Amino acid sequence: MHAHVPTDRAQYLASLIEAEGVRYGREDSFKLSRAGLLTNRFLLGIPLQEITLARVMHLCKTLGMPLRCQASVLDHLGRANLIFFGLEDDGVRGVYKVYLEFWDSVRRQVRSTGSTDPLLLNLGFKWRAGGDGSDVRVARYICFPLLSVYDILGRLHQVYAGGRSPITHAGASGIIQRAAAANPSASFLYVEASEEGNPRRSFDVNLYKANLSVGDIHPFLSDVARYFCIPPETIEPWLRRIAARPLGHVSGGLDKDGRDFMTTYYETRALDG
């Protein structure tokens, strides 16, 4: 492990990826929950044809990925088309994340068989920056191919079963319906996530095809922020600042501690740019 602890983990991770000299995309996100507004969250995505296996493993080791996760990355890398390196940092502690994406394999299977059975889309590994690797979490993201908007709203109803979170449920449903209205012919990719050893049960909907900006869903985000008791003077300047960014994903449900949350992803650097 490194003797030094980077003072700015976000800058450190971005500079590591930049130093590889590869094409990459960047997606930032912000999380609304009882803990408040968390904005220092991002993912850097690299197409695997751009980077060697050795360099991928070097990056994982440099970030302190626990050994059992490194072994799992090696096992699954051959099937993946993209790798994401990410960070969530609240200013006190940081969590590094690595995700493998199997989109090409999923698409091939759906096209060749016509099956809409659930399939593994992403495998995620998360661990505390500078930690001893004992708190690692492994997440599986299962996609449900070719769901209609009606079906997506039905799955959402199941994720929010128990009715404990009517405001976040209404916010997420409203955002998805707004996206569907913006592009009625689009099919939005729907994913559900779970993690080993904790009660996480969440969803993620990819809304890029709606061609909306974050500003287009402002009313829904304001409502959810109010529900989480996030002061307007905290959330509103933030939403204004990123209003023009392309809307990417919306996710929500229950987090690893069984608590309600909503996360909104937006593009800051297109992969094809």
PDB file of C-alpha atoms in Angstrom:
ATOM      1  CA  MET A   1       0.000   0.000   0.000  1.00  0.00           C
ATOM      2  CA  HIS A   2       1.097   3.587  -0.475  1.00  0.00           C
ATOM      3  CA  ALA A   3       2.862   5.277   2.395  1.00  0.00           C
ATOM      4  CA  HIS A   4       1.196   8.565   1.497  1.00  0.00           C
ATOM      5  CA  VAL A   5      -2.533   9.189   1.706  1.00  0.00           C
ATOM      6  CA  PRO A   6      -3.694  11.470  -1.096  1.00  0.00           C
ATOM      7  CA  THR A   7      -5.286  14.569   0.383  1.00  0.00           C
ATOM      8  CA  ASP A   8      -7.668  14.914  -2.547  1.00  0.00           C
ATOM      9  CA  ARG A   9      -8.834  11.402  -3.448  1.00  0.00           C
ATOM     10  CA  ALA A  10     -10.943  12.655  -6.380  1.00  0.00           C
ATOM     11  CA  GLN A  11      -7.985  14.394  -7.990  1.00  0.00           C
ATOM     12  CA  TYR A  12      -5.767  11.398  -7.253  1.00  0.00           C
ATOM     13  CA  LEU A  13      -8.108   8.926  -8.987  1.00  0.00           C
ATOM     14  CA  ALA A  14      -8.688  11.239 -11.978  1.00  0.00           C
ATOM     15  CA  SER A  15      -4.930  11.752 -12.400  1.00  0.00           C
ATOM     16  CA  LEU A  16      -4.267   7.981 -12.283  1.00  0.00           C
ATOM     17  CA  ILE A  17      -6.721   7.378 -15.138  1.00  0.00           C
ATOM     18  CA  GLU A  18      -5.521  10.442 -17.069  1.00  0.00           C
ATOM     19  CA  ALA A  19      -1.932   9.127 -16.827  1.00  0.00           C
ATOM     20  CA  GLU A  20      -2.962   5.945 -18.679  1.00  0.00           C
ATOM     21  CA  GLY A  21      -3.503   8.015 -21.828  1.00  0.00           C
ATOM     22  CA  VAL A  22      -6.668   6.115 -22.741  1.00  0.00           C
ATOM     23  CA  ARG A  23     -10.104   7.182 -23.959  1.00  0.00           C
ATOM     24  CA  TYR A  24     -12.480   7.445 -21.027  1.00  0.00           C
ATOM     25  CA  GLY A  25     -15.858   8.855 -20.130  1.00  0.00           C
ATOM     26  CA  ARG A  26     -16.889  10.493 -16.875  1.00  0.00           C
ATOM     27  CA  GLU A  27     -20.227  10.376 -15.124  1.00  0.00           C
ATOM     28  CA  ASP A  28     -20.783  12.303 -11.893  1.00  0.00           C
ATOM     29  CA  SER A  29     -23.635  11.802  -9.481  1.00  0.00           C
ATOM     30  CA  PHE A  30     -25.212  13.184  -6.343  1.00  0.00           C
ATOM     31  CA  LYS A  31     -26.996  11.264  -3.622  1.00  0.00           C
ATOM     32  CA  LEU A  32     -29.984  12.455  -1.594  1.00  0.00           C
ATOM     33  CA  SER A  33     -30.631  10.705   1.729  1.00  0.00           C
ATOM     34  CA  ARG A  34     -31.229  11.368   5.416  1.00  0.00           C
ATOM     35  CA  ALA A  35     -27.465  11.980   5.639  1.00  0.00           C
ATOM     36  CA  GLY A  36     -27.920  15.020   3.358  1.00  0.00           C
ATOM     37  CA  LEU A  37     -26.589  15.894  -0.087  1.00  0.00           C
ATOM     38  CA  LEU A  38     -23.464  14.019  -1.220  1.00  0.00           C
ATOM     39  CA  THR A  39     -21.941  15.427  -4.422  1.00  0.00           C
ATOM     40  CA  ASN A  40     -18.394  14.036  -4.565  1.00  0.00           C
ATOM     41  CA  ARG A  41     -19.240  10.852  -6.447  1.00  0.00           C
ATOM     42  CA  PHE A  42     -18.074   9.920  -9.927  1.00  0.00           C
ATOM     43  CA  LEU A  43     -17.201   7.082 -12.290  1.00  0.00           C
ATOM     44  CA  LEU A  44     -14.514   7.015 -14.980  1.00  0.00           C
ATOM     45  CA  GLY A  45     -15.286   4.440 -17.682  1.00  0.00           C
ATOM     46  CA  ILE A  46     -12.641   2.888 -19.931  1.00  0.00           C
ATOM     47  CA  PRO A  47     -13.432   0.577 -22.870  1.00  0.00           C
ATOM     48  CA  LEU A  48     -11.440  -2.602 -22.252  1.00  0.00           C
ATOM     49  CA  GLN A  49     -10.040  -2.649 -25.783  1.00  0.00           C
ATOM     50  CA  GLU A  50      -8.187   0.556 -24.806  1.00  0.00           C
ATOM     51  CA  ILE A  51      -6.245  -0.860 -21.872  1.00  0.00           C
ATOM     52  CA  THR A  52      -4.198  -3.988 -21.154  1.00  0.00           C
ATOM     53  CA  LEU A  53      -5.015  -6.511 -18.469  1.00  0.00           C
ATOM     54  CA  ALA A  54      -1.738  -5.654 -16.730  1.00  0.00           C
ATOM     55  CA  ARG A  55      -2.630  -1.947 -16.543  1.00  0.00           C
ATOM     56  CA  VAL A  56      -6.128  -2.723 -15.214  1.00  0.00           C
ATOM     57  CA  MET A  57      -4.653  -4.858 -12.423  1.00  0.00           C
ATOM     58  CA  HIS A  58      -2.010  -2.212 -11.716  1.00  0.00           C
ATOM     59  CA  LEU A  59      -4.759   0.416 -11.214  1.00  0.00           C
ATOM     60  CA  CYS A  60      -6.743  -1.929  -8.944  1.00  0.00           C
ATOM     61  CA  LYS A  61      -3.656  -2.604  -6.809  1.00  0.00           C
ATOM     62  CA  THR A  62      -2.678   1.072  -6.684  1.00  0.00           C
ATOM     63  CA  LEU A  63      -6.112   1.933  -5.288  1.00  0.00           C
ATOM     64  CA  GLY A  64      -5.720  -0.749  -2.617  1.00  0.00           C
ATOM     65  CA  MET A  65      -8.311  -3.200  -3.951  1.00  0.00           C
ATOM     66  CA  PRO A  66      -8.444  -6.246  -1.628  1.00  0.00           C
ATOM     67  CA  LEU A  67      -6.828  -9.394  -3.044  1.00  0.00           C
ATOM     68  CA  ARG A  68     -10.018 -11.460  -3.267  1.00  0.00           C
ATOM     69  CA  CYS A  69     -11.563  -8.735  -5.416  1.00  0.00           C
ATOM     70  CA  GLN A  70      -8.494  -8.612  -7.652  1.00  0.00           C
ATOM     71  CA  ALA A  71      -8.919 -12.372  -8.230  1.00  0.00           C
ATOM     72  CA  SER A  72     -12.599 -11.876  -9.103  1.00  0.00           C
ATOM     73  CA  VAL A  73     -11.778  -9.019 -11.524  1.00  0.00           C
ATOM     74  CA  LEU A  74      -9.288 -11.318 -13.275  1.00  0.00           C
ATOM     75  CA  ASP A  75     -11.924 -14.079 -13.490  1.00  0.00           C
ATOM     76  CA  HIS A  76     -14.561 -11.858 -15.110  1.00  0.00           C
ATOM     77  CA  LEU A  77     -12.485  -9.437 -17.191  1.00  0.00           C
ATOM     78  CA  GLY A  78     -12.596 -11.574 -20.331  1.00  0.00           C
ATOM     79  CA  ARG A  79     -16.385 -11.158 -20.662  1.00  0.00           C
ATOM     80  CA  ALA A  80     -16.490  -7.453 -19.849  1.00  0.00           C
ATOM     81  CA  ASN A  81     -16.481  -4.608 -22.390  1.00  0.00           C
ATOM     82  CA  LEU A  82     -16.027  -1.669 -19.992  1.00  0.00           C
ATOM     83  CA  ILE A  83     -14.384  -1.046 -16.652  1.00  0.00           C
ATOM     84  CA  PHE A  84     -15.316   1.832 -14.347  1.00  0.00           C
ATOM     85  CA  PHE A  85     -13.139   3.273 -11.595  1.00  0.00           C
ATOM     86  CA  GLY A  86     -15.113   5.325  -9.121  1.00  0.00           C
ATOM     87  CA  LEU A  87     -15.094   7.206  -5.847  1.00  0.00           C
ATOM     88  CA  GLU A  88     -17.644   8.283  -3.263  1.00  0.00           C
ATOM     89  CA  ASP A  89     -16.160  10.749  -0.771  1.00  0.00           C
ATOM     90  CA  ASP A  90     -17.937  12.654   1.981  1.00  0.00           C
ATOM     91  CA  GLY A  91     -14.818  14.605   2.973  1.00  0.00           C
ATOM     92  CA  VAL A  92     -14.042  12.303   5.889  1.00  0.00           C
ATOM     93  CA  ARG A  93     -13.919   8.878   4.330  1.00  0.00           C
ATOM     94  CA  GLY A  94     -13.699   7.746   0.773  1.00  0.00           C
ATOM     95  CA  VAL A  95     -14.893   4.547  -0.876  1.00  0.00           C
ATOM     96  CA  TYR A  96     -13.207   3.354  -4.078  1.00  0.00           C
ATOM     97  CA  LYS A  97     -15.299   1.398  -6.553  1.00  0.00           C
ATOM     98  CA  VAL A  98     -14.537  -0.743  -9.575  1.00  0.00           C
ATOM     99  CA  TYR A  99     -17.309  -2.010 -11.854  1.00  0.00           C
ATOM    100  CA  LEU A 100     -17.092  -4.445 -14.751  1.00  0.00           C
ATOM    101  CA  GLU A 101     -19.798  -4.063 -17.395  1.00  0.00           C
ATOM    102  CA  PHE A 102     -20.968  -6.965 -19.583  1.00  0.00           C
ATOM    103  CA  TRP A 103     -23.252  -4.994 -21.910  1.00  0.00           C
ATOM    104  CA  ASP A 104     -21.929  -6.514 -25.169  1.00  0.00           C
ATOM    105  CA  SER A 105     -22.476 -10.018 -23.833  1.00  0.00           C
ATOM    106  CA  VAL A 106     -25.994  -9.148 -22.553  1.00  0.00           C
ATOM    107  CA  ARG A 107     -26.992  -7.544 -25.847  1.00  0.00           C
ATOM    108  CA  ARG A 108     -25.658 -10.514 -27.845  1.00  0.00           C
ATOM    109  CA  GLN A 109     -27.642 -12.954 -25.701  1.00  0.00           C
ATOM    110  CA  VAL A 110     -30.887 -10.968 -25.905  1.00  0.00           C
ATOM    111  CA  ARG A 111     -30.561 -10.516 -29.686  1.00  0.00           C
ATOM    112  CA  SER A 112     -29.661 -14.123 -30.414  1.00  0.00           C
ATOM    113  CA  THR A 113     -32.250 -15.781 -28.148  1.00  0.00           C
ATOM    114  CA  GLY A 114     -34.983 -13.141 -27.855  1.00  0.00           C
ATOM    115  CA  SER A 115     -35.028 -14.015 -24.164  1.00  0.00           C
ATOM    116  CA  THR A 116     -35.874 -11.323 -21.623  1.00  0.00           C
ATOM    117  CA  ASP A 117     -34.601 -13.324 -18.646  1.00  0.00           C
ATOM    118  CA  PRO A 118     -32.671 -11.251 -16.087  1.00  0.00           C
ATOM    119  CA  LEU A 119     -28.914 -11.095 -16.810  1.00  0.00           C
ATOM    120  CA  LEU A 120     -25.833  -9.874 -14.943  1.00  0.00           C
ATOM    121  CA  LEU A 121     -24.912  -6.453 -16.370  1.00  0.00           C
ATOM    122  CA  ASN A 122     -22.372  -5.179 -13.827  1.00  0.00           C
ATOM    123  CA  LEU A 123     -20.228  -6.620 -11.089  1.00  0.00           C
ATOM    124  CA  GLY A 124     -19.071  -4.022  -8.552  1.00  0.00           C
ATOM    125  CA  PHE A 125     -16.359  -3.997  -5.884  1.00  0.00           C
ATOM    126  CA  LYS A 126     -16.266  -1.310  -3.190  1.00  0.00           C
ATOM    127  CA  TRP A 127     -13.788  -0.775  -0.365  1.00  0.00           C
ATOM    128  CA  ARG A 128     -12.721   1.990   1.962  1.00  0.00           C
ATOM    129  CA  ALA A 129      -9.834   4.151   0.728  1.00  0.00           C
ATOM    130  CA  GLY A 130      -6.807   3.599   2.961  1.00  0.00           C
ATOM    131  CA  GLY A 131      -8.587   0.804   4.831  1.00  0.00           C
ATOM    132  CA  ASP A 132      -7.370  -2.717   5.538  1.00  0.00           C
ATOM    133  CA  GLY A 133      -9.681  -4.285   2.951  1.00  0.00           C
ATOM    134  CA  SER A 134     -11.903  -5.967   5.536  1.00  0.00           C
ATOM    135  CA  ASP A 135     -14.990  -3.886   4.692  1.00  0.00           C
ATOM    136  CA  VAL A 136     -15.200  -4.848   1.039  1.00  0.00           C
ATOM    137  CA  ARG A 137     -18.631  -5.042  -0.601  1.00  0.00           C
ATOM    138  CA  VAL A 138     -19.447  -6.974  -3.770  1.00  0.00           C
ATOM    139  CA  ALA A 139     -22.505  -5.812  -5.709  1.00  0.00           C
ATOM    140  CA  ARG A 140     -24.368  -7.536  -8.523  1.00  0.00           C
ATOM    141  CA  TYR A 141     -26.424  -5.480 -10.975  1.00  0.00           C
ATOM    142  CA  ILE A 142     -29.042  -7.575 -12.757  1.00  0.00           C
ATOM    143  CA  CYS A 143     -30.674  -6.097 -15.856  1.00  0.00           C
ATOM    144  CA  PHE A 144     -34.193  -6.881 -17.006  1.00  0.00           C
ATOM    145  CA  PRO A 145     -34.032  -6.592 -20.812  1.00  0.00           C
ATOM    146  CA  LEU A 146     -36.661  -4.837 -22.910  1.00  0.00           C
ATOM    147  CA  LEU A 147     -39.021  -3.781 -20.119  1.00  0.00           C
ATOM    148  CA  SER A 148     -41.733  -1.320 -21.069  1.00  0.00           C
ATOM    149  CA  VAL A 149     -42.094   1.847 -18.992  1.00  0.00           C
ATOM    150  CA  TYR A 150     -45.231   0.291 -17.489  1.00  0.00           C
ATOM    151  CA  ASP A 151     -43.198  -2.779 -16.448  1.00  0.00           C
ATOM    152  CA  ILE A 152     -40.396  -0.609 -15.031  1.00  0.00           C
ATOM    153  CA  LEU A 153     -42.919   1.260 -12.869  1.00  0.00           C
ATOM    154  CA  GLY A 154     -44.252  -2.123 -11.730  1.00  0.00           C
ATOM    155  CA  ARG A 155     -40.764  -3.313 -10.706  1.00  0.00           C
ATOM    156  CA  LEU A 156     -40.263  -0.017  -8.877  1.00  0.00           C
ATOM    157  CA  HIS A 157     -43.430  -0.713  -6.931  1.00  0.00           C
ATOM    158  CA  GLN A 158     -41.873  -3.994  -5.757  1.00  0.00           C
ATOM    159  CA  VAL A 159     -38.576  -2.337  -4.774  1.00  0.00           C
ATOM    160  CA  TYR A 160     -40.542   0.162  -2.683  1.00  0.00           C
ATOM    161  CA  ALA A 161     -42.866  -2.542  -1.300  1.00  0.00           C
ATOM    162  CA  GLY A 162     -44.029  -1.779   2.210  1.00  0.00           C
ATOM    163  CA  GLY A 163     -44.816   1.836   1.329  1.00  0.00           C
ATOM    164  CA  ARG A 164     -42.198   3.225   3.700  1.00  0.00           C
ATOM    165  CA  SER A 165     -40.927   5.715   1.123  1.00  0.00           C
ATOM    166  CA  PRO A 166     -43.906   7.169  -0.757  1.00  0.00           C
ATOM    167  CA  ILE A 167     -42.107  10.438  -1.602  1.00  0.00           C
ATOM    168  CA  THR A 168     -38.984   8.854  -3.109  1.00  0.00           C
ATOM    169  CA  HIS A 169     -41.151   6.271  -4.882  1.00  0.00           C
ATOM    170  CA  ALA A 170     -43.292   9.075  -6.365  1.00  0.00           C
ATOM    171  CA  GLY A 171     -40.168  11.076  -7.307  1.00  0.00           C
ATOM    172  CA  ALA A 172     -38.534   8.149  -9.108  1.00  0.00           C
ATOM    173  CA  SER A 173     -41.772   7.232 -10.909  1.00  0.00           C
ATOM    174  CA  GLY A 174     -42.280  10.860 -11.923  1.00  0.00           C
ATOM    175  CA  ILE A 175     -38.766  11.123 -13.354  1.00  0.00           C
ATOM    176  CA  ILE A 176     -39.226   7.931 -15.399  1.00  0.00           C
ATOM    177  CA  GLN A 177     -42.594   9.134 -16.727  1.00  0.00           C
ATOM    178  CA  ARG A 178     -41.051  12.504 -17.629  1.00  0.00           C
ATOM    179  CA  ALA A 179     -38.310  10.652 -19.561  1.00  0.00           C
ATOM    180  CA  ALA A 180     -40.890   8.482 -21.332  1.00  0.00           C
ATOM    181  CA  ALA A 181     -42.864  11.576 -22.364  1.00  0.00           C
ATOM    182  CA  ALA A 182     -39.679  13.140 -23.785  1.00  0.00           C
ATOM    183  CA  ASN A 183     -38.964  10.080 -25.960  1.00  0.00           C
ATOM    184  CA  PRO A 184     -42.030   7.799 -26.168  1.00  0.00           C
ATOM    185  CA  SER A 185     -40.312   5.289 -28.473  1.00  0.00           C
ATOM    186  CA  ALA A 186     -37.258   4.775 -26.230  1.00  0.00           C
ATOM    187  CA  SER A 187     -36.594   1.618 -24.291  1.00  0.00           C
ATOM    188  CA  PHE A 188     -34.858   2.421 -20.980  1.00  0.00           C
ATOM    189  CA  LEU A 189     -32.451  -0.073 -19.460  1.00  0.00           C
ATOM    190  CA  TYR A 190     -33.626  -1.195 -16.013  1.00  0.00           C
ATOM    191  CA  VAL A 191     -31.293  -2.785 -13.444  1.00  0.00           C
ATOM    192  CA  GLU A 192     -31.676  -4.018  -9.865  1.00  0.00           C
ATOM    193  CA  ALA A 193     -28.752  -4.183  -7.451  1.00  0.00           C
ATOM    194  CA  SER A 194     -28.005  -6.285  -4.398  1.00  0.00           C
ATOM    195  CA  GLU A 195     -24.898  -6.669  -2.244  1.00  0.00           C
ATOM    196  CA  GLU A 196     -23.545  -9.664  -0.378  1.00  0.00           C
ATOM    197  CA  GLY A 197     -24.263  -9.560   3.338  1.00  0.00           C
ATOM    198  CA  ASN A 198     -26.453  -6.455   3.610  1.00  0.00           C
ATOM    199  CA  PRO A 199     -30.098  -5.470   2.971  1.00  0.00           C
ATOM    200  CA  ARG A 200     -29.455  -3.333  -0.103  1.00  0.00           C
ATOM    201  CA  ARG A 201     -32.265  -3.523  -2.631  1.00  0.00           C
ATOM    202  CA  SER A 202     -32.143  -0.833  -5.232  1.00  0.00           C
ATOM    203  CA  PHE A 203     -32.861  -0.046  -8.862  1.00  0.00           C
ATOM    204  CA  ASP A 204     -31.142   1.942 -11.579  1.00  0.00           C
ATOM    205  CA  VAL A 205     -32.768   3.226 -14.772  1.00  0.00           C
ATOM    206  CA  ASN A 206     -30.647   4.482 -17.661  1.00  0.00           C
ATOM    207  CA  LEU A 207     -32.449   7.541 -19.051  1.00  0.00           C
ATOM    208  CA  TYR A 208     -29.881   8.861 -21.563  1.00  0.00           C
ATOM    209  CA  LYS A 209     -32.222   8.098 -24.470  1.00  0.00           C
ATOM    210  CA  ALA A 210     -34.690  10.692 -23.164  1.00  0.00           C
ATOM    211  CA  ASN A 211     -32.168  13.447 -24.008  1.00  0.00           C
ATOM    212  CA  LEU A 212     -33.156  15.392 -20.911  1.00  0.00           C
ATOM    213  CA  SER A 213     -30.985  17.609 -18.747  1.00  0.00           C
ATOM    214  CA  VAL A 214     -30.831  17.514 -14.941  1.00  0.00           C
ATOM    215  CA  GLY A 215     -32.814  20.779 -14.972  1.00  0.00           C
ATOM    216  CA  ASP A 216     -35.741  18.988 -16.655  1.00  0.00           C
ATOM    217  CA  ILE A 217     -36.346  16.873 -13.530  1.00  0.00           C
ATOM    218  CA  HIS A 218     -35.699  19.684 -11.031  1.00  0.00           C
ATOM    219  CA  PRO A 219     -39.210  19.612  -9.408  1.00  0.00           C
ATOM    220  CA  PHE A 220     -38.920  15.900  -8.578  1.00  0.00           C
ATOM    221  CA  LEU A 221     -35.441  16.313  -7.098  1.00  0.00           C
ATOM    222  CA  SER A 222     -36.587  19.303  -5.006  1.00  0.00           C
ATOM    223  CA  ASP A 223     -39.470  17.234  -3.605  1.00  0.00           C
ATOM    224  CA  VAL A 224     -37.189  14.338  -2.655  1.00  0.00           C
ATOM    225  CA  ALA A 225     -34.630  16.708  -1.100  1.00  0.00           C
ATOM    226  CA  ARG A 226     -37.411  18.268   0.988  1.00  0.00           C
ATOM    227  CA  TYR A 227     -38.500  14.801   2.139  1.00  0.00           C
ATOM    228  CA  PHE A 228     -34.927  14.142   3.308  1.00  0.00           C
ATOM    229  CA  CYS A 229     -34.904  17.512   5.146  1.00  0.00           C
ATOM    230  CA  ILE A 230     -32.112  18.880   2.920  1.00  0.00           C
ATOM    231  CA  PRO A 231     -32.368  22.693   3.166  1.00  0.00           C
ATOM    232  CA  PRO A 232     -33.304  24.582  -0.027  1.00  0.00           C
ATOM    233  CA  GLU A 233     -30.158  26.730   0.375  1.00  0.00           C
ATOM    234  CA  THR A 234     -28.114  23.505   0.056  1.00  0.00           C
ATOM    235  CA  ILE A 235     -29.939  21.727  -2.769  1.00  0.00           C
ATOM    236  CA  GLU A 236     -31.163  24.569  -4.997  1.00  0.00           C
ATOM    237  CA  PRO A 237     -27.769  26.186  -5.818  1.00  0.00           C
ATOM    238  CA  TRP A 238     -26.432  22.695  -6.540  1.00  0.00           C
ATOM    239  CA  LEU A 239     -29.296  21.856  -8.916  1.00  0.00           C
ATOM    240  CA  ARG A 240     -28.889  25.208 -10.690  1.00  0.00           C
ATOM    241  CA  ARG A 241     -25.163  24.583 -11.101  1.00  0.00           C
ATOM    242  CA  ILE A 242     -25.632  21.251 -12.905  1.00  0.00           C
ATOM    243  CA  ALA A 243     -28.990  22.025 -14.575  1.00  0.00           C
ATOM    244  CA  ALA A 244     -27.590  21.903 -18.129  1.00  0.00           C
ATOM    245  CA  ARG A 245     -25.799  18.547 -17.696  1.00  0.00           C
ATOM    246  CA  PRO A 246     -27.213  15.584 -19.661  1.00  0.00           C
ATOM    247  CA  LEU A 247     -29.360  13.391 -17.412  1.00  0.00           C
ATOM    248  CA  GLY A 248     -27.928   9.873 -17.209  1.00  0.00           C
ATOM    249  CA  HIS A 249     -29.378   7.487 -14.643  1.00  0.00           C
ATOM    250  CA  VAL A 250     -31.631   7.624 -11.631  1.00  0.00           C
ATOM    251  CA  SER A 251     -31.300   5.065  -8.867  1.00  0.00           C
ATOM    252  CA  GLY A 252     -32.965   4.532  -5.519  1.00  0.00           C
ATOM    253  CA  GLY A 253     -34.468   2.068  -3.071  1.00  0.00           C
ATOM    254  CA  LEU A 254     -32.727   0.865   0.069  1.00  0.00           C
ATOM    255  CA  ASP A 255     -28.969   1.266   0.621  1.00  0.00           C
ATOM    256  CA  LYS A 256     -26.544  -1.093   2.383  1.00  0.00           C
ATOM    257  CA  ASP A 257     -27.867   0.045   5.767  1.00  0.00           C
ATOM    258  CA  GLY A 258     -31.494  -0.465   4.722  1.00  0.00           C
ATOM    259  CA  ARG A 259     -32.077   3.274   4.374  1.00  0.00           C
ATOM    260  CA  ASP A 260     -33.929   5.123   1.664  1.00  0.00           C
ATOM    261  CA  PHE A 261     -31.923   7.116  -0.938  1.00  0.00           C
ATOM    262  CA  MET A 262     -32.036   8.577  -4.438  1.00  0.00           C
ATOM    263  CA  THR A 263     -29.018   9.103  -6.688  1.00  0.00           C
ATOM    264  CA  THR A 264     -28.965  11.044  -9.962  1.00  0.00           C
ATOM    265  CA  TYR A 265     -26.173  10.510 -12.498  1.00  0.00           C
ATOM    266  CA  TYR A 266     -25.207  13.001 -15.167  1.00  0.00           C
ATOM    267  CA  GLU A 267     -22.596  13.028 -17.920  1.00  0.00           C
ATOM    268  CA  THR A 268     -19.557  15.263 -17.564  1.00  0.00           C
ATOM    269  CA  ARG A 269     -17.354  13.761 -20.272  1.00  0.00           C
ATOM    270  CA  ALA A 270     -18.763  11.686 -23.134  1.00  0.00           C
ATOM    271  CA  LEU A 271     -16.852   8.505 -23.858  1.00  0.00           C
ATOM    272  CA  ASP A 272     -16.898   9.183 -27.583  1.00  0.00           C
ATOM    273  CA  GLY A 273     -15.652  12.747 -27.022  1.00  0.00           C
TER     274      GLY A 273
END
